XYZ file of C-alpha atoms in Angstrom:
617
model
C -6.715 15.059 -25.478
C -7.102 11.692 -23.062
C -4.517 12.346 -20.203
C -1.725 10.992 -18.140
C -1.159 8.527 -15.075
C 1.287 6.639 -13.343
C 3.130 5.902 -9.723
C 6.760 6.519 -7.709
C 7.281 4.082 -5.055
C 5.948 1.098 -6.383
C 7.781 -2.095 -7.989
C 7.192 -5.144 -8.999
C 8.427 -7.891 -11.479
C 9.474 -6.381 -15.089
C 6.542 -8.599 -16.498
C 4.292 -6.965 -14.264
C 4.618 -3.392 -14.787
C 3.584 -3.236 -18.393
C 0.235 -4.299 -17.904
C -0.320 -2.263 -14.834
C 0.384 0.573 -16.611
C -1.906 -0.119 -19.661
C -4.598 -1.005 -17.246
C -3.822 2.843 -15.591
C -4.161 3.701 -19.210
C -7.153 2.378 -20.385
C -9.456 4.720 -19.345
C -8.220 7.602 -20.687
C -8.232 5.849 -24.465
C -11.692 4.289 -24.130
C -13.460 7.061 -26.084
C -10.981 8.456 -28.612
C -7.863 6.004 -29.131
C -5.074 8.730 -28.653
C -1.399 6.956 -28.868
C -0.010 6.442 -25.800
C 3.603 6.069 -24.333
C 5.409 5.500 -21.245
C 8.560 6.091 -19.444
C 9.262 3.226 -16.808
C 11.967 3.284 -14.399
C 12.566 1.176 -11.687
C 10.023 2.648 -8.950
C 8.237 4.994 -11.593
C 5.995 5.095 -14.197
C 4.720 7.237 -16.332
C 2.185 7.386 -19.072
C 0.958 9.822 -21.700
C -1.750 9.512 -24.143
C -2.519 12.223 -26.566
C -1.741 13.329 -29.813
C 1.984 14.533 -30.569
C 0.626 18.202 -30.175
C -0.525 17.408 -26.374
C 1.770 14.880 -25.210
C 5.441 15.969 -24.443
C 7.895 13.724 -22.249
C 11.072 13.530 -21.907
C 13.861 11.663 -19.624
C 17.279 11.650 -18.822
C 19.373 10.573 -15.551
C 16.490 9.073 -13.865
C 14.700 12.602 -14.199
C 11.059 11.908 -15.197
C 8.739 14.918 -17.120
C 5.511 14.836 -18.591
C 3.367 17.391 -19.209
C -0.116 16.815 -20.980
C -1.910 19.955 -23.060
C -0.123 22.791 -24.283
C 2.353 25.546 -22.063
C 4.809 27.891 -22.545
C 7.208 29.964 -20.798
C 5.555 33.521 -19.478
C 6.123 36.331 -22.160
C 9.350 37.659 -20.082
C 11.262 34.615 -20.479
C 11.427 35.090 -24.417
C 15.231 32.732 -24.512
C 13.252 29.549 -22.667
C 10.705 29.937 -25.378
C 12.812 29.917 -27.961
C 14.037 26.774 -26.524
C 10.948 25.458 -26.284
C 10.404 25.884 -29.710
C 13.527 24.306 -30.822
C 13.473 21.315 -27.844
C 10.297 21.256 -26.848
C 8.633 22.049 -23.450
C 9.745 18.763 -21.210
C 13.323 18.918 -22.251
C 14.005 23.184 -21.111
C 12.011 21.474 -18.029
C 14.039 18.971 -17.183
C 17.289 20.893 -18.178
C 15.910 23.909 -15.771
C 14.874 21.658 -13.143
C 17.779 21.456 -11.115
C 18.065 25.316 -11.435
C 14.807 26.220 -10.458
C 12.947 23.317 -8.987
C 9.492 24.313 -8.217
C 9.957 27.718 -8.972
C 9.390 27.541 -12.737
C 5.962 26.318 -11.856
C 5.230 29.797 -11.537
C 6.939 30.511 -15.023
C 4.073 28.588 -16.941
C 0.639 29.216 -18.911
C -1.428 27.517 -20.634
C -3.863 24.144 -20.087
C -1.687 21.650 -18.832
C -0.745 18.618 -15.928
C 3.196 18.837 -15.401
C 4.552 15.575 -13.903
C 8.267 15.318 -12.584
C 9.537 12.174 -11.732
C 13.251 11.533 -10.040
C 13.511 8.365 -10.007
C 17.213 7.916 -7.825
C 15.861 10.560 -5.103
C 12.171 9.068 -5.253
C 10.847 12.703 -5.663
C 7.876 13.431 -7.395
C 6.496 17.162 -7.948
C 3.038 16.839 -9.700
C 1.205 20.513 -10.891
C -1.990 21.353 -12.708
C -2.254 25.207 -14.433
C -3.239 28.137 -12.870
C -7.336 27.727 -13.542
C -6.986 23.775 -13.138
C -8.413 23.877 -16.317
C -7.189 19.772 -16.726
C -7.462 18.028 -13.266
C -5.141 15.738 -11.710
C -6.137 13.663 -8.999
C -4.083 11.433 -6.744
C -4.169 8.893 -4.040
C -0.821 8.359 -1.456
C -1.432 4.102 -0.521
C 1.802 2.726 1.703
C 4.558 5.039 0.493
C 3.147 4.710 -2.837
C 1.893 7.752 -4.496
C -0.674 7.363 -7.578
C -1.664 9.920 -9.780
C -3.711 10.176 -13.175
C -5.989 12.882 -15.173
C -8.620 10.646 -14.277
C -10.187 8.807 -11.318
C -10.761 5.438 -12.831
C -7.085 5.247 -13.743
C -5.898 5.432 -9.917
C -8.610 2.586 -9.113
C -7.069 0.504 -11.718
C -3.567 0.124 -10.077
C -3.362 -2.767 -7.272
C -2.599 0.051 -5.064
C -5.358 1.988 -5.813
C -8.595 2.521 -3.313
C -12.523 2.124 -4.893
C -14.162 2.243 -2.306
C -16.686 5.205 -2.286
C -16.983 8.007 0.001
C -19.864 8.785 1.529
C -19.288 12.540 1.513
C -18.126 12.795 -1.899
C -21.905 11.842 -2.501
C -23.389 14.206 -0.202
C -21.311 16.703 -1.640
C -22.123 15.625 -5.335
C -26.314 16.134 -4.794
C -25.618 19.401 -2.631
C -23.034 21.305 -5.786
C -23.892 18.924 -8.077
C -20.067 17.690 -9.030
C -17.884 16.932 -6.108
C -15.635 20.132 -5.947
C -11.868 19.668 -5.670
C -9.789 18.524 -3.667
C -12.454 16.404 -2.658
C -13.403 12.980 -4.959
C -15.943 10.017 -5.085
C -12.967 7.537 -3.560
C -11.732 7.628 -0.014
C -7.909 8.893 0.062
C -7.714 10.159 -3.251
C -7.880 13.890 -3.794
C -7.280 16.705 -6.525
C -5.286 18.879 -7.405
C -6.897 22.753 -6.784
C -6.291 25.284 -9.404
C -2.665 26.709 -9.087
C -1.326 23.927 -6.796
C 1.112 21.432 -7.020
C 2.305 18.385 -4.953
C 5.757 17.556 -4.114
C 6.004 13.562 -2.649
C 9.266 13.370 -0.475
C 10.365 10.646 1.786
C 7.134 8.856 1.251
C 4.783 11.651 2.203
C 3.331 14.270 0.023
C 2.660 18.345 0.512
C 0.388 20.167 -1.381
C 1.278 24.332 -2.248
C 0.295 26.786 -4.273
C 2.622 27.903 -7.257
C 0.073 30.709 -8.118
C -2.910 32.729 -6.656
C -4.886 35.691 -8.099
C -3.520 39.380 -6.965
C -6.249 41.404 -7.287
C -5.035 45.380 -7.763
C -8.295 47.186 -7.447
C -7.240 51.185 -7.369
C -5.200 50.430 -10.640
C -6.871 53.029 -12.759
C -6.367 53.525 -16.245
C -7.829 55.207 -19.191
C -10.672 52.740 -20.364
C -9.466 53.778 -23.860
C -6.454 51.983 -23.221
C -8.089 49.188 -21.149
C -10.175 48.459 -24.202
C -6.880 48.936 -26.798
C -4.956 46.060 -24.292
C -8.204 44.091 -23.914
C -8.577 43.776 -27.904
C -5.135 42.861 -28.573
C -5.291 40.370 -25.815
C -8.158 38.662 -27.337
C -7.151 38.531 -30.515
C -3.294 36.939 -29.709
C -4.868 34.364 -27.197
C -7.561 32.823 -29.961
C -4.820 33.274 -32.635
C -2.675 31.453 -30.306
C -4.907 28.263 -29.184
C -6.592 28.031 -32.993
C -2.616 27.732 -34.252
C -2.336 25.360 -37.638
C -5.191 23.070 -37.141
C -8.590 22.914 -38.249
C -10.698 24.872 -35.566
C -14.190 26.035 -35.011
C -16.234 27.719 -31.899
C -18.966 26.888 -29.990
C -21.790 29.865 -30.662
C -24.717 30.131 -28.045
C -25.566 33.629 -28.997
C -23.828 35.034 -25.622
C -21.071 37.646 -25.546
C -18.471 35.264 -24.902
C -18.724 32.550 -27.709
C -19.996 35.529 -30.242
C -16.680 37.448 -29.650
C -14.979 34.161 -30.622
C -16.683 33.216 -33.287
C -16.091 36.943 -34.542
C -12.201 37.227 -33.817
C -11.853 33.985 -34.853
C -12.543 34.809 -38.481
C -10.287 38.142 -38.402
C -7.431 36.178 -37.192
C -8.042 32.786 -39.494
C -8.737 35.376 -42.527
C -11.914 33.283 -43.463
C -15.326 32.778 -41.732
C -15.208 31.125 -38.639
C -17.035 27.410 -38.558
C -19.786 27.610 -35.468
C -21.972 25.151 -33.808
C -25.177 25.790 -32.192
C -27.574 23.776 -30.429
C -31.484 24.700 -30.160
C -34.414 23.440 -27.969
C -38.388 22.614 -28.921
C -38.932 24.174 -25.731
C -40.509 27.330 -24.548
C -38.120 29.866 -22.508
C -34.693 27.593 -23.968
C -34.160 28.169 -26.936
C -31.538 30.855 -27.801
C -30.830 29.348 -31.836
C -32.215 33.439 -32.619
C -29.273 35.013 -31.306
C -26.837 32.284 -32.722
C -28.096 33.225 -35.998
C -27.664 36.640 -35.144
C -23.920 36.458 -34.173
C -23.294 34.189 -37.257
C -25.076 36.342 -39.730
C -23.500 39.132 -38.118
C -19.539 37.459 -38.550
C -20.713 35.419 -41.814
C -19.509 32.708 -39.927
C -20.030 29.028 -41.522
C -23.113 27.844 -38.880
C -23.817 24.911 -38.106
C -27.368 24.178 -36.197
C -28.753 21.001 -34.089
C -31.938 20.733 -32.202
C -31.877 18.597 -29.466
C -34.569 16.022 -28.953
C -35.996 13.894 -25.519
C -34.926 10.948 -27.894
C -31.314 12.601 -28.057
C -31.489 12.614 -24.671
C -32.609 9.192 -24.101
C -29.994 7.930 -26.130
C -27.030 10.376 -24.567
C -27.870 9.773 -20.908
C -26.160 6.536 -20.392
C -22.685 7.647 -22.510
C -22.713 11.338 -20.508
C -22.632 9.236 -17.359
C -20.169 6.769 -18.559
C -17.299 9.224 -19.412
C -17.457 10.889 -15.946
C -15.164 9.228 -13.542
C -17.289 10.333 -10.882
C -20.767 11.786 -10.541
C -21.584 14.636 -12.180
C -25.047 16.507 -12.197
C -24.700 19.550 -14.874
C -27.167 18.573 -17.730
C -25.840 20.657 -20.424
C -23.552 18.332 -21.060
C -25.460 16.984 -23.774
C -26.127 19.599 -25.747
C -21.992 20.275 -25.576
C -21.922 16.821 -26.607
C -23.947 17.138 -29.932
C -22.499 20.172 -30.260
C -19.007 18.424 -30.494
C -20.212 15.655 -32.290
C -21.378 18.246 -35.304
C -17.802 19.728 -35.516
C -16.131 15.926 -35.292
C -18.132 15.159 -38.071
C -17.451 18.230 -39.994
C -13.626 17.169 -39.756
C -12.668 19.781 -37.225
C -9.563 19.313 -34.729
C -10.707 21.250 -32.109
C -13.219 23.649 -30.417
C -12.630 27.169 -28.924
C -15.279 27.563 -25.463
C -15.662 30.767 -24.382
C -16.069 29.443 -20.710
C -14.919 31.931 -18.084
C -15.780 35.192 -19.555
C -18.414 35.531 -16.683
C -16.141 34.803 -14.002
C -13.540 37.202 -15.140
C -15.550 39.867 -16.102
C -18.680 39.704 -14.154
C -21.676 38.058 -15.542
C -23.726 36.123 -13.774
C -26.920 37.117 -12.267
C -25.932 36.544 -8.896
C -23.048 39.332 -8.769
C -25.768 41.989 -8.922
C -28.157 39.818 -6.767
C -25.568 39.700 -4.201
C -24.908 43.675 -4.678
C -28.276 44.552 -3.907
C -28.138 42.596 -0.727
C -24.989 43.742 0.460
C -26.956 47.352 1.109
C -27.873 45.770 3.877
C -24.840 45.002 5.624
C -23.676 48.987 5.319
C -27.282 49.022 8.361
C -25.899 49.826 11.806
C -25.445 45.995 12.974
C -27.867 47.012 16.317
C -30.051 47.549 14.166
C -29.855 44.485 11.837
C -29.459 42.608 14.811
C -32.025 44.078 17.195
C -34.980 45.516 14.675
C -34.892 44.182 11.390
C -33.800 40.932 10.930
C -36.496 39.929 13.853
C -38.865 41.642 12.380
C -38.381 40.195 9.132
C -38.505 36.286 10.555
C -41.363 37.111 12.378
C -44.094 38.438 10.319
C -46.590 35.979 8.641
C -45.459 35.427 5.217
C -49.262 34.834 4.025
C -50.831 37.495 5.839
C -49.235 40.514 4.614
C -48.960 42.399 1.394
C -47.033 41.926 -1.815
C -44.721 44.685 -1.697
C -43.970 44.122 2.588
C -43.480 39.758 1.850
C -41.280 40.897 -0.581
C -39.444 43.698 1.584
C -39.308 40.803 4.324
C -37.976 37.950 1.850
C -35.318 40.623 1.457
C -34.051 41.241 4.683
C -33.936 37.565 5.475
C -31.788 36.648 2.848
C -29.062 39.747 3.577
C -29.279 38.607 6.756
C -27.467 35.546 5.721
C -23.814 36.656 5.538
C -21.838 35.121 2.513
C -21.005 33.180 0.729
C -23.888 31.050 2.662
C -26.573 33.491 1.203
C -25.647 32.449 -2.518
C -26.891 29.212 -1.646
C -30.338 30.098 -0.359
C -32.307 28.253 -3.204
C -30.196 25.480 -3.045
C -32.420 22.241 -3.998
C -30.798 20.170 -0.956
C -30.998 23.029 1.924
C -34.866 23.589 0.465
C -35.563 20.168 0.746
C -33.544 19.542 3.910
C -31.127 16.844 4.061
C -33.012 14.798 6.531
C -35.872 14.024 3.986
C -34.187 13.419 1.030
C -31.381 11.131 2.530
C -31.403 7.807 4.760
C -30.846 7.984 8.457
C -28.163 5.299 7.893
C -26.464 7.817 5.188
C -26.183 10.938 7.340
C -24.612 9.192 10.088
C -22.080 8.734 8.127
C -20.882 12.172 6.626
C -20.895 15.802 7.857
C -23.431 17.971 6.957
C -21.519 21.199 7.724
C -19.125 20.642 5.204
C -19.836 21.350 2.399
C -20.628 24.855 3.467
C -17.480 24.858 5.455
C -16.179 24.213 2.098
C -17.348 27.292 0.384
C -16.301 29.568 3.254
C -12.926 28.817 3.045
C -12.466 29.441 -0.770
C -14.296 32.197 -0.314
C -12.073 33.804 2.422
C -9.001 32.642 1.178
C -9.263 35.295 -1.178
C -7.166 38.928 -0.918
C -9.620 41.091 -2.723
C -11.685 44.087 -0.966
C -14.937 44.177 -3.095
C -17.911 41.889 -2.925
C -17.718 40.977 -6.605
C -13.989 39.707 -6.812
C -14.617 37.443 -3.795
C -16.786 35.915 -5.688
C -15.067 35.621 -8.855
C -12.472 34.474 -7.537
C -14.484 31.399 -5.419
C -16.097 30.891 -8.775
C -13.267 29.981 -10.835
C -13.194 27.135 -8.298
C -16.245 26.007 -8.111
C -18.446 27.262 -11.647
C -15.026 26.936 -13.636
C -12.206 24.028 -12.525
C -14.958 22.279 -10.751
C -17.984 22.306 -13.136
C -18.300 23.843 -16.455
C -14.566 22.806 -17.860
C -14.655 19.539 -16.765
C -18.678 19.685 -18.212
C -17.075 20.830 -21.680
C -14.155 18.911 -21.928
C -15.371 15.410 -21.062
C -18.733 16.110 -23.592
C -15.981 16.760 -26.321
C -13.764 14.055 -24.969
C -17.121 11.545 -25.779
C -17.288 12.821 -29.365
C -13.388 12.884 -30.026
C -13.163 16.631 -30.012
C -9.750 18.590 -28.699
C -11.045 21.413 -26.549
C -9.686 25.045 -25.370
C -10.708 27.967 -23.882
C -8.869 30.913 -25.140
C -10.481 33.428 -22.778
C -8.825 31.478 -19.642
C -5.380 32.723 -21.125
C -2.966 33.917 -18.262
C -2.493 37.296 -19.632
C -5.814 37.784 -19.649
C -7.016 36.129 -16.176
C -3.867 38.740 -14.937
C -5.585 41.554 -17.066
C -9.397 40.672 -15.134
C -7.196 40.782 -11.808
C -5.921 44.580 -12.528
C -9.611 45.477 -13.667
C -11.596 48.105 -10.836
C -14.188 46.372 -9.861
C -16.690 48.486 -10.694
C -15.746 48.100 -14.142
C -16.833 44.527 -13.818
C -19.921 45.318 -11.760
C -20.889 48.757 -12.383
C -23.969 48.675 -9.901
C -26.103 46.431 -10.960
C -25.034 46.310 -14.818
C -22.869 43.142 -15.894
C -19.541 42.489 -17.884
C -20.065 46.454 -18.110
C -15.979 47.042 -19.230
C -16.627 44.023 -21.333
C -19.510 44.804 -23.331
C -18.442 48.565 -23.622
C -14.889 47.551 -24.772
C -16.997 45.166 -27.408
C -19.943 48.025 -28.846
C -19.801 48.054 -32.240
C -18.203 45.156 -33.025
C -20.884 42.833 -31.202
C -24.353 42.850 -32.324
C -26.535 45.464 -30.200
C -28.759 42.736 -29.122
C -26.280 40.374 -28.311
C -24.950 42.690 -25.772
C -28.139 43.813 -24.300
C -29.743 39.682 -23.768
C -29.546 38.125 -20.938
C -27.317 35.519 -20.000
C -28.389 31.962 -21.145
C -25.912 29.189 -22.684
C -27.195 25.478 -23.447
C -28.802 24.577 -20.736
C -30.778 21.289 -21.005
C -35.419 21.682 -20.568
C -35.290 18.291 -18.699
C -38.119 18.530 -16.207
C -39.479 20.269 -19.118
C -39.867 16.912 -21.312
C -39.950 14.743 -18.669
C -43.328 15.970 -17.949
C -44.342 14.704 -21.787
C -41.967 11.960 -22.826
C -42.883 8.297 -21.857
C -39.264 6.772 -23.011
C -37.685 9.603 -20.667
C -39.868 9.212 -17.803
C -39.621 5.418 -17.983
C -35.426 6.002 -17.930
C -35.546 8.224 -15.105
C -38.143 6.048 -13.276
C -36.200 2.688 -13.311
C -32.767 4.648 -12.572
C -34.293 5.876 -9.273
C -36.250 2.457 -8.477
C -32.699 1.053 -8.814
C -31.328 3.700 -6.605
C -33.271 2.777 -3.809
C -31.737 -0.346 -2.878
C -28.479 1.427 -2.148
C -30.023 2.908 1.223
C -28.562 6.445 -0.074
C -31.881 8.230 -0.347
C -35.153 7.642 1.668
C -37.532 5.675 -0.552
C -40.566 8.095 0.334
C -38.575 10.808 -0.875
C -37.762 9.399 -4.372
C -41.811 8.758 -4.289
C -42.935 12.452 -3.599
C -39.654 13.648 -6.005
C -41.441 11.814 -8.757
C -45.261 11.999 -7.714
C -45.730 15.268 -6.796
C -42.943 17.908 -6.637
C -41.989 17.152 -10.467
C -45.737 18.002 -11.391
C -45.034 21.459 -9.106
C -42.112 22.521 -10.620
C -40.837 20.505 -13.520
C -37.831 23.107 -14.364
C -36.644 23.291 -10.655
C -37.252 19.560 -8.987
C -36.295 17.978 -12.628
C -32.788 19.172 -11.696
C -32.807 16.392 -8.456
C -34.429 13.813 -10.957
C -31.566 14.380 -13.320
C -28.449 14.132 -10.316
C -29.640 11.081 -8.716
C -30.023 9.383 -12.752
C -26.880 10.227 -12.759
C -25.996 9.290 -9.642
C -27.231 5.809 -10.060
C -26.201 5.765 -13.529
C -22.642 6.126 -12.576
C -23.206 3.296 -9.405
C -24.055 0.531 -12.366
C -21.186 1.257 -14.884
C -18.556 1.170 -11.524
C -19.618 0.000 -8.590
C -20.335 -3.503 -7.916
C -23.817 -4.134 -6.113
């Protein structure tokens, strides 16, 4: 889909501007050649580069709109959407803009970046869509306010900053992506999901358009939950697959099955699906791919991913990142992609977000049984058993006692701290994994102070919505989409992800909560509303997806270990991470753990990967 970018407040000479802007550009072509075009007025810019289908402009007056993906009008406003249909989406915006002004922000779905430029007033009002599904970051530099779906197309204008943050970094090896607003650069930010920017007078203001309402005491009759939840899933993949040529990623999970299966009933033929597979003990799920497909007599496609593959992908995963990024599975996403470009597909349907709607990670009934603990009388947490619990000898006692121990100390930790307990950088404490030089420089309470605030920010009573609703920050807008989308973005693959739908994040929002979390039972409304037409044992697995064996074959593959050995060699000589650490990462705590310490190998490869293809030494 490649992007958008451009400025307000900045001029130059007409024979400068041009190439500025295709500069701005470049980045966002590099990989799949989309057309571009821009609008250029005298102290803005704008450009768009995407297919027809993705890229809609329009201009009039000095009036400036772009928006980038796909929206539409919500279902109420059925005479806009009409319009829309006959003028397309930036013309009823630019005709309603003087109407409504920000307020029609809160009138659109879909997966877009809305730009509006005035050019007379110097007003800009940038917006991304309600799960920041596409990001937009920005950068305000003397008046001058940059924007651009990607970080390397701000850098790019004269204006624009490079210089790398040191807490970006930090931030980067403790989530393992640098979570929004927050980027790699110093002074330029991003867009959160639901927010948009208004740039006035030469100074900018960030709001939010739209933020989830959970109504938890809504009940209704789960017959009719399950009637609206079906219909629902059927219009929004029958909606994103439209007229092209589509096909579905297909793990095995409940998510991409249920696409791969409605995709077929709505396309009237079997749906095309792409698997990937591992030669590794404990990762490979290709059995319940082939379950789902047999199941849907879907047209299945299969890949198994080798050390080679990876060998190979490592240096173009890090290259189409515009900043670091530490989830490995975006290589098997990658070949995944790659299969369906090949097979002459337009785009892919990811059934990313199903979890954090309906409740299915591990670590929503984790946290449930914990939170018994806070229901204690807090004298005696406080006074009796949290001491107790810190004090007793973890090696001198027996099984069943460590254990009850182990417990206590981690309820004791009040959220959303506690879901980071086995985080790889608190574990290994920041003070031996980074440079004394480094830590002066940053704040080690922040990212922390980070995840509190999301966390309380939102207006739900139960323990699992707070986290939902945190993780369609940080697991969705700030991790896997970004993961999927730039791994199809390397193979020239259009990407959506029909269960993100607005009608059906509002649907989630107006679900009881224990029908997402019923005890300590997952996606329970889900998978009951989806018996019978899933497979039995596709509802009763266990969460998995594509994740990568790294550690795995690092432990056996000499071209691999060779890779990841000269990527952190290089990385010492940036004084980032303590050279003694890098030493005991590779010479002892890989041979430990391989599945758990590869995961630090693989972010600082990446890390350093993404140093040499930007940064200057």
């Amino acid at each position: 889909m490649s992007g958008l970018c451009g400025w307000i407040g900045y001029g130059s000479a007409d024979d400068q501007i041009q190439p500025i802007i295709e500069r701005m550009t470049k980045p966002l072509i590099r990989f799949d050649g989309s057309p571009t075009q821009s609008l250029i007025g005298n102290r803005v810019a704008l450009a768009l580069a995407a297919s027809n289908r993705y890229s809609h402009t329009y201009r009039k007056e000095g009036l400036f709109v772009g928006l980038w993906g796909y929206a539409k009008f919500s279902n109420s406003s059925v005479e806009l959407n009409r319009l829309v249909d006959r003028e397309g989406i930036a013309k009823v915006i630019a005709d309603q803009w003087p109407l409504k002004r920000e307020a029609i922000l809160a009138d659109l779905s879909g997966e877009f970046v809305c730009c509006i430029l005035n050019d007379h007033l110097q007003e800009a009002v940038l917006a991304v869509d309600r799960m920041g599904t596409r990001p937009l970051f920005y950068q305000l530099s003397q008046q001058v306010l940059l924007f651009g779906t990607s970080a390397d197309s701000i850098v790019m204008h004269p204006s624009g900053v490079s210089e790398v943050d040191p807490q970006g970094l930090y931030s980067y090896i403790f989530f393992h992506m640098i979570p929004g607003p927050d980027t790699i650069y110093l002074g330029q930010k991003r867009l959160l999901p639901g927010e948009y920017l208004i740039y006035r007078n030469g100074r900018i203001e960030v709001k939010k358009y739209w933020q989830v309402q959970f109504k938890e005491n809504e009940k209704r009759p789960f017959a009719e939950l399950k009637t609206e939840f079906l219909a629902l899933l059927h219009s929004s993949i029958r909606e994103t697959a439209e007229d092209q040529k589509v096909g579905t990623f297909l793990s095995g999970g409940t998510d991409s099955s249920t696409i791969a299966g409605i995709l077929s009933q709505v396309s009237g033929q079997p749906a095309k699906t792409y698997s990937i597979g591992f030669e590794a003990a404990g990762y490979d799920e290709m059995g319940y791919a082939r379950i789902a497909a047999q199941h849907f007599a879907t047209q299945h496609h299969e890949y198994y991913v080798t050390p080679e593959d990876v060998v190979t992908a490592i240096p173009q995963i890090a290259s189409i990142f515009d900043q670091p990024f530490g989830n490995a599975s975006a290589i098997p996403a990658f070949y995944c992609a790659q299969m369906a470009k090949a097979d002459g597909l337009d785009k892919l349907l990811g059934g990313d977000g199903g979890d954090e709607l309906f409740g299915g990670n591990e670590r929503y009934a984790k946290q449930y049984i914990f939170s018994f603990y806070e229901k204690l009388p807090l004298v005696l947490r406080e006074k009796f058993f949290t001491p107790l619990a810190l004090k007793v000898p973890a090696n001198i006692v027996p099984g069943i006692i460590r254990k009850m121990c182990s417990y206590v100390e981690q309820a004791a930790v009040p959220m959303p701290e506690r879901m980071e307990t086995y985080n790889l950088l608190i574990r290994y404490h920041p003070e031996n994994v980074f440079t004394r030089e480094f830590l002066a420089s940053i704040d080690e309470a922040y990212p922390l102070t980070l995840l509190r605030k999301i966390y309380n920010q939102t207006h739900a009573g139960s323990l699992v919505n707070r986290m939902l609703a945190s993780d369609w920050k940080f697991t969705l807008a700030d991790n896997d989409l970004p993961k999927v989308i730039k791994a199809c973005e390397l193979a020239g693959m259009n990407v959506a992800f029909p269960l993100l739908n607005s009608e059906m994040v509002d649907f989630s929002a107006h679900l009881e909560p224990q029908l997402k979390l019923k005890g300590t039972k997952l996606r329970y409304f889900f998978k009951e509303a989806l018996r019978g037409f899933l497979p039995d044992e596709i509802i009763a697995k266990k969460k998995h997806g594509f994740g990568l064996p790294f550690g795995i074959w690092l432990q056996q593959h000499k071209m691999l270990q060779m890779q990841a050995a000269d990527s952190l060699n290089d990385l010492r000589s940036r004084k980032i991470v303590r050279p003694d650490f890098i030493d005991k990462l590779l010479g002892q705590h890989l041979h430990e753990h391989p599945s758990y310490h590869g995961t630090m190998v693989w972010l600082l490869m990446m890390m350093e990967y993404w140093y040499k293809q930007r940064v200057s030494c």
